[in-house]
Amino acid sequence: MAQSAISVDAHHEHQHDTFKLLGFWIFLVTDCIIFACLFAVYAVLRTHTDGDLTGRELFEVKGFTAETFILLASSFTSGLASLAMHKGSKKQLLGWLAVTVLLGLSFVGLEITEFANMASEGAKITTNGFLSSFFTLVGTHGLHVSFGLIWMIGVMVQIGRHDIDSLTKEKVTIVGLYWHFLDVVWIFIFTVVYLLGVM
Amino acid sequence: MGEKAKGFFVTGDPLIYGADVSIIITLLGILIFLTYFKKWGWLWREWLTTVDHKKIGIMYLVSSLLMLFRGGVDALLMRMQLAMPNTHFLQSQHYNEIFTTHGTIMILFMAMPFMFALFNIVIPLQIGARDVAYPFLNAMSFWLFFFGALLFNLSFVIGGSPDAGWLSYPPLSELAGSPGPGQNFYIWGIQISGIGSLATGINFLVTILKMRAPGMKLMQMPLFTWSVLSSCITIIFAFPVLTVTLALLFVDRFFGAHIFTATGGGNPMMYVNLIWMWGHPEVYIVVLPAFGIYSEIVSTFSKKKIFGYKSMVFSMMIISVLGYFTWVHHFFTMGAGADVNTFFAITTMAIGIPTGVKIFNWLFTMFRGRITMTQPMLWTLAFIPCFLVGGATGVMLAAAPADYQYHNSYFLIAHFHQTLIGGVVFGYLAGLYYWWPKMFGFKLNDRIGKWAFWTWNIGFYVCFMPQYALGFMGMTRRVYTYGWDMGWAPYNMVSTVGAFLMGIGFVFQVWQILYSIKHGERDLTGDPWNGRTLEWSILSPAPHYNFAHLPAVKSDDAWWDMKNHRYGAAVQDNIKEYTPIHMPKNSGIPFLMSACWFVAGFGLTFEWIWMGVAGLAGVGICLLARSFQRNTDYYIPVDEIKRTEASLGRVV
């Protein structure tokens, strides 16, 4: 062995931290493909309204614009949280994470309201191919956001218990990565679904 | 029995009653055995909670062999039904269920776990690592597969099997075409195990990229490791598509959506496109590791370095990319137009090029080598002509205009069985014989193995060659019976005889394993084949931590190099001081979480929402519980390493 066994082992352990991050990036690749498929399905079924209302009549500009700004803002605050973490300020970190969670919650709330309004107008998942693919694509994103909220609260509890250490740092980084990813997906939903829908 | 129970349990078929009885007897037998010998604690500590890749590999192996048995019985039932015209052995409905479960089980619950068994057993040892990158996730992958397979197989006696074909095309697989729970079993069984497969793909990719022994460069990796790398990349790009496709089918069936329905603006052909975007790469996912196994075996038993190492690597990577651009050849008859069909015909034929390169490399490796005819080598030699014919008929099928004639005929059936059995199954069996001593510390008996080999091989040709002819004679797949006037009877009878020969081959193998457990030749050296790669540098079976010292790699065929060129240095390495080894702790969460998935899957299958929600909540709680765990690993003290190494006969 070129190096001593001790340094080889230490070298391996040190790398364990980057393993999780790399694995999570690859997971995001798979999640990206999941959304790509859902977008493709939406693109095929977009015009399959079966004689019913189209996106132009159904989508409310105010609602989806508000959702967009709120989610973009939450991505920004989650970035501020990670800056606070690198400064080592637990208070600020928890504060910005809490703001992120609140913004995320209001996003989910708005989305549920939007879906409920559509359903009350008779635009349900069962109505036609267009709406089936719309609810599946946007709903999958919404489920991701909801899952992320529970996750983020879990991470906050852990920071409260253990302060900022290498483990909680890694967790904040990964959940932040997930959150930004959802933001990017939303930008595509905003463009492909809503903007093209109302144009 | 009440009305409700009648719908719940499958009734009315003596074959099913027989299965019910045998399932109950087997379960009782296991329960009594575990209780009588007080093995419950042992089962929990050593197996259900293990995160050791070697044990997980063995559990994958056992499950896949059981599934090979179940899928094989399905095959024999079908062949019995088809042996003669106008047979009434199986009803048409029962026949539909059997060909559906045969295909699904053989690909997803036999080939995939068999492949993962070899990943787990071999990869960390071959790259000189002590475990995989994410041992906890690895255990979870296994249990997700296990409970997914359990759910799928349950449909046989509870609720009714799926019957819409192994890929469940809509509109038949939609609620209107398949109203019962059978199709839901299909969706959830595959969905749950599919999540596990995806996780395994990520796990082994990171393992190979990040955990190689110090000094091992990418282009010095053994070819099996390369094949697993390319297979994992394909898994990562293909399996998410399967997840989406099944989820969308579920949305259609559960929420009444119109994504793949024939009415309401849905598009059934979109499902066919999506499922084959996963389905075609899937066949490369399973065959690439087989190519890797052949490469290891050919090189070891010809006592030569593999011929054309670099071209082997490139051809595997090309296959894994190109495999993603051929899916439409499964439905040239869709009517996508001449331009689309031409594109996919060309990509399909192009895959023959890297595959051909590999065949020549294996042949040139053997050329002027000192070949020893061991069991792994026999299966490898049988693979080459078999896969060649399978590939050639594949190119015939790839000619789009001609495919209008072959489409869904027995010609196709013969083709894909030839590639999947001749390529994948032969490969995994070769790998099983090759690495068996590393797993269990003894070789499998040669004499019985040769009987198994010859019955399998002769059986294969007797079974499938007539099916090519049947395809040309107009016999389409999935017909459950036919008349005397078709002229198919003699060929079908011959084919059935062949199928039973293969069945006998399998029985020989079971006997071989049981016989060898008692009488098998012990492997005391750890290197029974005079191997070339690192897994042969440690004793068999490998200790819990694999390598007491991480090996230092300086070239390809690392162990061969150490043995023959720098033995002194290697011994020097071994007598160095031990240091404590960092290992992951066992955990019950993977088992419990997968069990929760099973509960959720079962609930959603019967549309019992309370049960589905409860199961998913359990999954969530397990995830949180894991997230809150902090002490997930420990150190093996030097004393224990010394004791283990000494007990294995290694000088300390």
mmCIF file of N, CA and C in Angstrom, chain A residues 81-171:
data_model
loop_
_atom_site.group_PDB
_atom_site.id
_atom_site.type_symbol
_atom_site.label_atom_id
_atom_site.label_comp_id
_atom_site.label_asym_id
_atom_site.label_seq_id
_atom_site.Cartn_x
_atom_site.Cartn_y
_atom_site.Cartn_z
ATOM 1 N N ALA A 81 -31.209 31.265 4.232
ATOM 2 C CA ALA A 81 -31.012 30.334 5.349
ATOM 3 C C ALA A 81 -29.652 29.677 5.257
ATOM 4 N N SER A 82 -29.281 29.262 4.050
ATOM 5 C CA SER A 82 -27.995 28.562 3.949
ATOM 6 C C SER A 82 -26.832 29.536 4.134
ATOM 7 N N LEU A 83 -27.025 30.808 3.757
ATOM 8 C CA LEU A 83 -25.991 31.811 4.056
ATOM 9 C C LEU A 83 -25.836 31.974 5.570
ATOM 10 N N ALA A 84 -26.987 32.043 6.271
ATOM 11 C CA ALA A 84 -26.959 32.177 7.728
ATOM 12 C C ALA A 84 -26.250 30.977 8.352
ATOM 13 N N MET A 85 -26.498 29.801 7.794
ATOM 14 C CA MET A 85 -25.860 28.585 8.314
ATOM 15 C C MET A 85 -24.345 28.686 8.185
ATOM 16 N N HIS A 86 -23.877 29.192 7.033
ATOM 17 C CA HIS A 86 -22.431 29.277 6.837
ATOM 18 C C HIS A 86 -21.806 30.329 7.747
ATOM 19 N N LYS A 87 -22.637 31.323 8.149
ATOM 20 C CA LYS A 87 -22.148 32.294 9.124
ATOM 21 C C LYS A 87 -22.155 31.690 10.526
ATOM 22 N N GLY A 88 -22.897 30.587 10.683
ATOM 23 C CA GLY A 88 -22.961 29.923 11.981
ATOM 24 C C GLY A 88 -24.016 30.485 12.906
ATOM 25 N N SER A 89 -24.963 31.235 12.341
ATOM 26 C CA SER A 89 -25.999 31.825 13.188
ATOM 27 C C SER A 89 -27.237 30.930 13.201
ATOM 28 N N LYS A 90 -27.411 30.240 14.316
ATOM 29 C CA LYS A 90 -28.523 29.295 14.420
ATOM 30 C C LYS A 90 -29.868 30.021 14.368
ATOM 31 N N LYS A 91 -29.925 31.172 15.053
ATOM 32 C CA LYS A 91 -31.175 31.920 15.130
ATOM 33 C C LYS A 91 -31.642 32.330 13.742
ATOM 34 N N GLN A 92 -30.703 32.936 12.978
ATOM 35 C CA GLN A 92 -31.049 33.388 11.629
ATOM 36 C C GLN A 92 -31.437 32.214 10.737
ATOM 37 N N LEU A 93 -30.676 31.134 10.888
ATOM 38 C CA LEU A 93 -30.932 29.955 10.061
ATOM 39 C C LEU A 93 -32.358 29.474 10.297
ATOM 40 N N LEU A 94 -32.717 29.300 11.574
ATOM 41 C CA LEU A 94 -34.063 28.816 11.885
ATOM 42 C C LEU A 94 -35.113 29.820 11.421
ATOM 43 N N GLY A 95 -34.789 31.094 11.574
ATOM 44 C CA GLY A 95 -35.726 32.128 11.155
ATOM 45 C C GLY A 95 -36.019 32.055 9.662
ATOM 46 N N TRP A 96 -34.967 32.013 8.858
ATOM 47 C CA TRP A 96 -35.179 31.979 7.406
ATOM 48 C C TRP A 96 -35.838 30.689 6.965
ATOM 49 N N LEU A 97 -35.501 29.592 7.635
ATOM 50 C CA LEU A 97 -36.178 28.329 7.288
ATOM 51 C C LEU A 97 -37.666 28.452 7.608
ATOM 52 N N ALA A 98 -37.980 29.091 8.743
ATOM 53 C CA ALA A 98 -39.392 29.248 9.109
ATOM 54 C C ALA A 98 -40.118 30.092 8.063
ATOM 55 N N VAL A 99 -39.467 31.174 7.604
ATOM 56 C CA VAL A 99 -40.084 32.007 6.556
ATOM 57 C C VAL A 99 -40.309 31.163 5.301
ATOM 58 N N THR A 100 -39.306 30.340 4.958
ATOM 59 C CA THR A 100 -39.428 29.489 3.772
ATOM 60 C C THR A 100 -40.624 28.554 3.912
ATOM 61 N N VAL A 101 -40.748 27.955 5.099
ATOM 62 C CA VAL A 101 -41.860 27.023 5.320
ATOM 63 C C VAL A 101 -43.194 27.761 5.199
ATOM 64 N N LEU A 102 -43.273 28.962 5.779
ATOM 65 C CA LEU A 102 -44.527 29.713 5.707
ATOM 66 C C LEU A 102 -44.884 30.056 4.260
ATOM 67 N N LEU A 103 -43.885 30.489 3.496
ATOM 68 C CA LEU A 103 -44.139 30.783 2.082
ATOM 69 C C LEU A 103 -44.581 29.521 1.351
ATOM 70 N N GLY A 104 -43.908 28.405 1.649
ATOM 71 C CA GLY A 104 -44.269 27.135 1.020
ATOM 72 C C GLY A 104 -45.699 26.765 1.352
ATOM 73 N N LEU A 105 -46.075 26.949 2.616
ATOM 74 C CA LEU A 105 -47.440 26.627 3.029
ATOM 75 C C LEU A 105 -48.458 27.478 2.287
ATOM 76 N N SER A 106 -48.138 28.778 2.130
ATOM 77 C CA SER A 106 -49.118 29.616 1.430
ATOM 78 C C SER A 106 -49.184 29.243 -0.045
ATOM 79 N N PHE A 107 -48.065 28.800 -0.602
ATOM 80 C CA PHE A 107 -48.094 28.320 -1.994
ATOM 81 C C PHE A 107 -49.044 27.135 -2.113
ATOM 82 N N VAL A 108 -48.857 26.152 -1.213
ATOM 83 C CA VAL A 108 -49.704 24.960 -1.273
ATOM 84 C C VAL A 108 -51.168 25.354 -1.060
ATOM 85 N N GLY A 109 -51.387 26.291 -0.108
ATOM 86 C CA GLY A 109 -52.763 26.742 0.147
ATOM 87 C C GLY A 109 -53.389 27.347 -1.101
ATOM 88 N N LEU A 110 -52.628 28.213 -1.785
ATOM 89 C CA LEU A 110 -53.147 28.838 -3.008
ATOM 90 C C LEU A 110 -53.446 27.794 -4.072
ATOM 91 N N GLU A 111 -52.564 26.814 -4.164
ATOM 92 C CA GLU A 111 -52.753 25.794 -5.197
ATOM 93 C C GLU A 111 -54.020 24.978 -4.919
ATOM 94 N N ILE A 112 -54.214 24.645 -3.636
ATOM 95 C CA ILE A 112 -55.419 23.886 -3.285
ATOM 96 C C ILE A 112 -56.667 24.708 -3.617
ATOM 97 N N THR A 113 -56.622 26.014 -3.300
ATOM 98 C CA THR A 113 -57.759 26.888 -3.625
ATOM 99 C C THR A 113 -58.013 26.897 -5.129
ATOM 100 N N GLU A 114 -56.915 27.010 -5.887
ATOM 101 C CA GLU A 114 -57.040 27.042 -7.350
ATOM 102 C C GLU A 114 -57.708 25.752 -7.846
ATOM 103 N N PHE A 115 -57.223 24.613 -7.346
ATOM 104 C CA PHE A 115 -57.787 23.323 -7.775
ATOM 105 C C PHE A 115 -59.263 23.240 -7.390
ATOM 106 N N ALA A 116 -59.567 23.704 -6.166
ATOM 107 C CA ALA A 116 -60.960 23.619 -5.699
ATOM 108 C C ALA A 116 -61.863 24.494 -6.554
ATOM 109 N N ASN A 117 -61.381 25.692 -6.886
ATOM 110 C CA ASN A 117 -62.174 26.579 -7.744
ATOM 111 C C ASN A 117 -62.434 25.947 -9.097
ATOM 112 N N MET A 118 -61.381 25.367 -9.666
ATOM 113 C CA MET A 118 -61.542 24.725 -10.975
ATOM 114 C C MET A 118 -62.561 23.600 -10.891
ATOM 115 N N ALA A 119 -62.433 22.797 -9.826
ATOM 116 C CA ALA A 119 -63.345 21.661 -9.684
ATOM 117 C C ALA A 119 -64.782 22.149 -9.555
ATOM 118 N N SER A 120 -64.967 23.279 -8.835
ATOM 119 C CA SER A 120 -66.339 23.776 -8.649
ATOM 120 C C SER A 120 -66.904 24.303 -9.960
ATOM 121 N N GLU A 121 -66.024 24.690 -10.885
ATOM 122 C CA GLU A 121 -66.502 25.113 -12.209
ATOM 123 C C GLU A 121 -66.720 23.921 -13.134
ATOM 124 N N GLY A 122 -66.521 22.717 -12.581
ATOM 125 C CA GLY A 122 -66.733 21.514 -13.393
ATOM 126 C C GLY A 122 -65.484 21.035 -14.094
ATOM 127 N N ALA A 123 -64.341 21.674 -13.829
ATOM 128 C CA ALA A 123 -63.088 21.236 -14.458
ATOM 129 C C ALA A 123 -62.370 20.286 -13.502
ATOM 130 N N LYS A 124 -62.694 18.984 -13.592
ATOM 131 C CA LYS A 124 -62.133 18.002 -12.665
ATOM 132 C C LYS A 124 -61.139 17.108 -13.388
ATOM 133 N N ILE A 125 -60.461 16.292 -12.612
ATOM 134 C CA ILE A 125 -59.482 15.369 -13.200
ATOM 135 C C ILE A 125 -60.173 14.370 -14.119
ATOM 136 N N THR A 126 -61.457 14.101 -13.850
ATOM 137 C CA THR A 126 -62.192 13.124 -14.653
ATOM 138 C C THR A 126 -62.761 13.725 -15.925
ATOM 139 N N THR A 127 -62.655 15.058 -16.081
ATOM 140 C CA THR A 127 -63.367 15.712 -17.188
ATOM 141 C C THR A 127 -62.821 15.317 -18.559
ATOM 142 N N ASN A 128 -61.517 15.497 -18.757
ATOM 143 C CA ASN A 128 -60.937 15.159 -20.064
ATOM 144 C C ASN A 128 -59.428 14.959 -19.944
ATOM 145 N N GLY A 129 -58.826 14.556 -21.045
ATOM 146 C CA GLY A 129 -57.396 14.252 -21.041
ATOM 147 C C GLY A 129 -56.552 15.456 -20.649
ATOM 148 N N PHE A 130 -56.934 16.625 -21.145
ATOM 149 C CA PHE A 130 -56.193 17.845 -20.824
ATOM 150 C C PHE A 130 -56.163 18.076 -19.311
ATOM 151 N N LEU A 131 -57.333 18.015 -18.670
ATOM 152 C CA LEU A 131 -57.371 18.286 -17.237
ATOM 153 C C LEU A 131 -56.713 17.171 -16.429
ATOM 154 N N SER A 132 -56.848 15.922 -16.906
ATOM 155 C CA SER A 132 -56.169 14.811 -16.213
ATOM 156 C C SER A 132 -54.675 15.082 -16.154
ATOM 157 N N SER A 133 -54.103 15.460 -17.309
ATOM 158 C CA SER A 133 -52.652 15.663 -17.345
ATOM 159 C C SER A 133 -52.265 16.934 -16.592
ATOM 160 N N PHE A 134 -53.147 17.945 -16.608
ATOM 161 C CA PHE A 134 -52.876 19.177 -15.865
ATOM 162 C C PHE A 134 -52.798 18.895 -14.367
ATOM 163 N N PHE A 135 -53.846 18.220 -13.853
ATOM 164 C CA PHE A 135 -53.858 17.967 -12.408
ATOM 165 C C PHE A 135 -52.713 17.043 -11.991
ATOM 166 N N THR A 136 -52.359 16.090 -12.857
ATOM 167 C CA THR A 136 -51.270 15.178 -12.493
ATOM 168 C C THR A 136 -49.944 15.922 -12.433
ATOM 169 N N LEU A 137 -49.672 16.739 -13.465
ATOM 170 C CA LEU A 137 -48.389 17.445 -13.503
ATOM 171 C C LEU A 137 -48.283 18.450 -12.358
ATOM 172 N N VAL A 138 -49.267 19.347 -12.251
ATOM 173 C CA VAL A 138 -49.193 20.393 -11.235
ATOM 174 C C VAL A 138 -49.340 19.775 -9.842
ATOM 175 N N GLY A 139 -50.213 18.758 -9.741
ATOM 176 C CA GLY A 139 -50.404 18.093 -8.448
ATOM 177 C C GLY A 139 -49.151 17.380 -7.976
ATOM 178 N N THR A 140 -48.406 16.747 -8.904
ATOM 179 C CA THR A 140 -47.169 16.070 -8.509
ATOM 180 C C THR A 140 -46.182 17.081 -7.942
ATOM 181 N N HIS A 141 -46.129 18.258 -8.590
ATOM 182 C CA HIS A 141 -45.250 19.308 -8.061
ATOM 183 C C HIS A 141 -45.720 19.728 -6.666
ATOM 184 N N GLY A 142 -47.042 19.897 -6.525
ATOM 185 C CA GLY A 142 -47.586 20.294 -5.223
ATOM 186 C C GLY A 142 -47.275 19.273 -4.139
ATOM 187 N N LEU A 143 -47.372 17.981 -4.496
ATOM 188 C CA LEU A 143 -47.044 16.929 -3.530
ATOM 189 C C LEU A 143 -45.569 17.005 -3.130
ATOM 190 N N HIS A 144 -44.720 17.277 -4.126
ATOM 191 C CA HIS A 144 -43.290 17.430 -3.833
ATOM 192 C C HIS A 144 -43.076 18.567 -2.832
ATOM 193 N N VAL A 145 -43.772 19.697 -3.069
ATOM 194 C CA VAL A 145 -43.604 20.842 -2.173
ATOM 195 C C VAL A 145 -44.081 20.474 -0.770
ATOM 196 N N SER A 146 -45.246 19.814 -0.683
ATOM 197 C CA SER A 146 -45.771 19.434 0.633
ATOM 198 C C SER A 146 -44.805 18.515 1.359
ATOM 199 N N PHE A 147 -44.259 17.542 0.630
ATOM 200 C CA PHE A 147 -43.282 16.629 1.213
ATOM 201 C C PHE A 147 -42.070 17.414 1.713
ATOM 202 N N GLY A 148 -41.637 18.369 0.887
ATOM 203 C CA GLY A 148 -40.486 19.189 1.261
ATOM 204 C C GLY A 148 -40.747 19.986 2.531
ATOM 205 N N LEU A 149 -42.006 20.425 2.728
ATOM 206 C CA LEU A 149 -42.333 21.198 3.924
ATOM 207 C C LEU A 149 -42.156 20.352 5.184
ATOM 208 N N ILE A 150 -42.698 19.118 5.141
ATOM 209 C CA ILE A 150 -42.568 18.230 6.310
ATOM 210 C C ILE A 150 -41.083 17.969 6.585
ATOM 211 N N TRP A 151 -40.348 17.744 5.511
ATOM 212 C CA TRP A 151 -38.918 17.461 5.612
ATOM 213 C C TRP A 151 -38.193 18.641 6.272
ATOM 214 N N MET A 152 -38.535 19.871 5.767
ATOM 215 C CA MET A 152 -37.833 21.049 6.263
ATOM 216 C C MET A 152 -38.125 21.267 7.749
ATOM 217 N N ILE A 153 -39.386 21.033 8.143
ATOM 218 C CA ILE A 153 -39.727 21.179 9.563
ATOM 219 C C ILE A 153 -38.926 20.163 10.380
ATOM 220 N N GLY A 154 -38.814 18.922 9.849
ATOM 221 C CA GLY A 154 -38.005 17.894 10.527
ATOM 222 C C GLY A 154 -36.567 18.356 10.718
ATOM 223 N N VAL A 155 -36.003 18.970 9.681
ATOM 224 C CA VAL A 155 -34.621 19.448 9.771
ATOM 225 C C VAL A 155 -34.521 20.572 10.804
ATOM 226 N N MET A 156 -35.551 21.441 10.848
ATOM 227 C CA MET A 156 -35.535 22.542 11.822
ATOM 228 C C MET A 156 -35.515 21.997 13.255
ATOM 229 N N VAL A 157 -36.349 20.983 13.499
ATOM 230 C CA VAL A 157 -36.371 20.378 14.838
ATOM 231 C C VAL A 157 -34.982 19.846 15.185
ATOM 232 N N GLN A 158 -34.325 19.229 14.201
ATOM 233 C CA GLN A 158 -32.996 18.665 14.462
ATOM 234 C C GLN A 158 -31.964 19.755 14.742
ATOM 235 N N ILE A 159 -32.083 20.893 14.035
ATOM 236 C CA ILE A 159 -31.151 21.983 14.312
ATOM 237 C C ILE A 159 -31.392 22.499 15.730
ATOM 238 N N GLY A 160 -32.684 22.578 16.108
ATOM 239 C CA GLY A 160 -33.013 23.011 17.459
ATOM 240 C C GLY A 160 -32.362 22.114 18.499
ATOM 241 N N ARG A 161 -32.323 20.837 18.236
ATOM 242 C CA ARG A 161 -31.769 19.893 19.203
ATOM 243 C C ARG A 161 -30.254 19.862 19.210
ATOM 244 N N HIS A 162 -29.666 19.879 18.031
ATOM 245 C CA HIS A 162 -28.232 19.579 17.931
ATOM 246 C C HIS A 162 -27.389 20.752 17.466
ATOM 247 N N ASP A 163 -27.999 21.920 17.280
ATOM 248 C CA ASP A 163 -27.279 23.071 16.734
ATOM 249 C C ASP A 163 -26.743 22.802 15.331
ATOM 250 N N ILE A 164 -25.882 23.694 14.877
ATOM 251 C CA ILE A 164 -25.323 23.518 13.533
ATOM 252 C C ILE A 164 -24.079 22.659 13.637
ATOM 253 N N ASP A 165 -24.188 21.402 13.233
ATOM 254 C CA ASP A 165 -22.980 20.563 13.161
ATOM 255 C C ASP A 165 -22.890 19.976 11.754
ATOM 256 N N SER A 166 -21.896 19.129 11.535
ATOM 257 C CA SER A 166 -21.674 18.674 10.158
ATOM 258 C C SER A 166 -22.901 17.936 9.615
ATOM 259 N N LEU A 167 -23.599 17.225 10.519
ATOM 260 C CA LEU A 167 -24.758 16.444 10.071
ATOM 261 C C LEU A 167 -25.934 17.356 9.702
ATOM 262 N N THR A 168 -26.249 18.311 10.591
ATOM 263 C CA THR A 168 -27.385 19.195 10.283
ATOM 264 C C THR A 168 -27.044 20.099 9.101
ATOM 265 N N LYS A 169 -25.781 20.460 8.984
ATOM 266 C CA LYS A 169 -25.357 21.284 7.843
ATOM 267 C C LYS A 169 -25.676 20.567 6.526
ATOM 268 N N GLU A 170 -25.296 19.292 6.502
ATOM 269 C CA GLU A 170 -25.533 18.489 5.301
ATOM 270 C C GLU A 170 -27.025 18.424 5.003
ATOM 271 N N LYS A 171 -27.817 18.250 6.047
ATOM 272 C CA LYS A 171 -29.270 18.135 5.854
ATOM 273 C C LYS A 171 -29.853 19.422 5.298
#
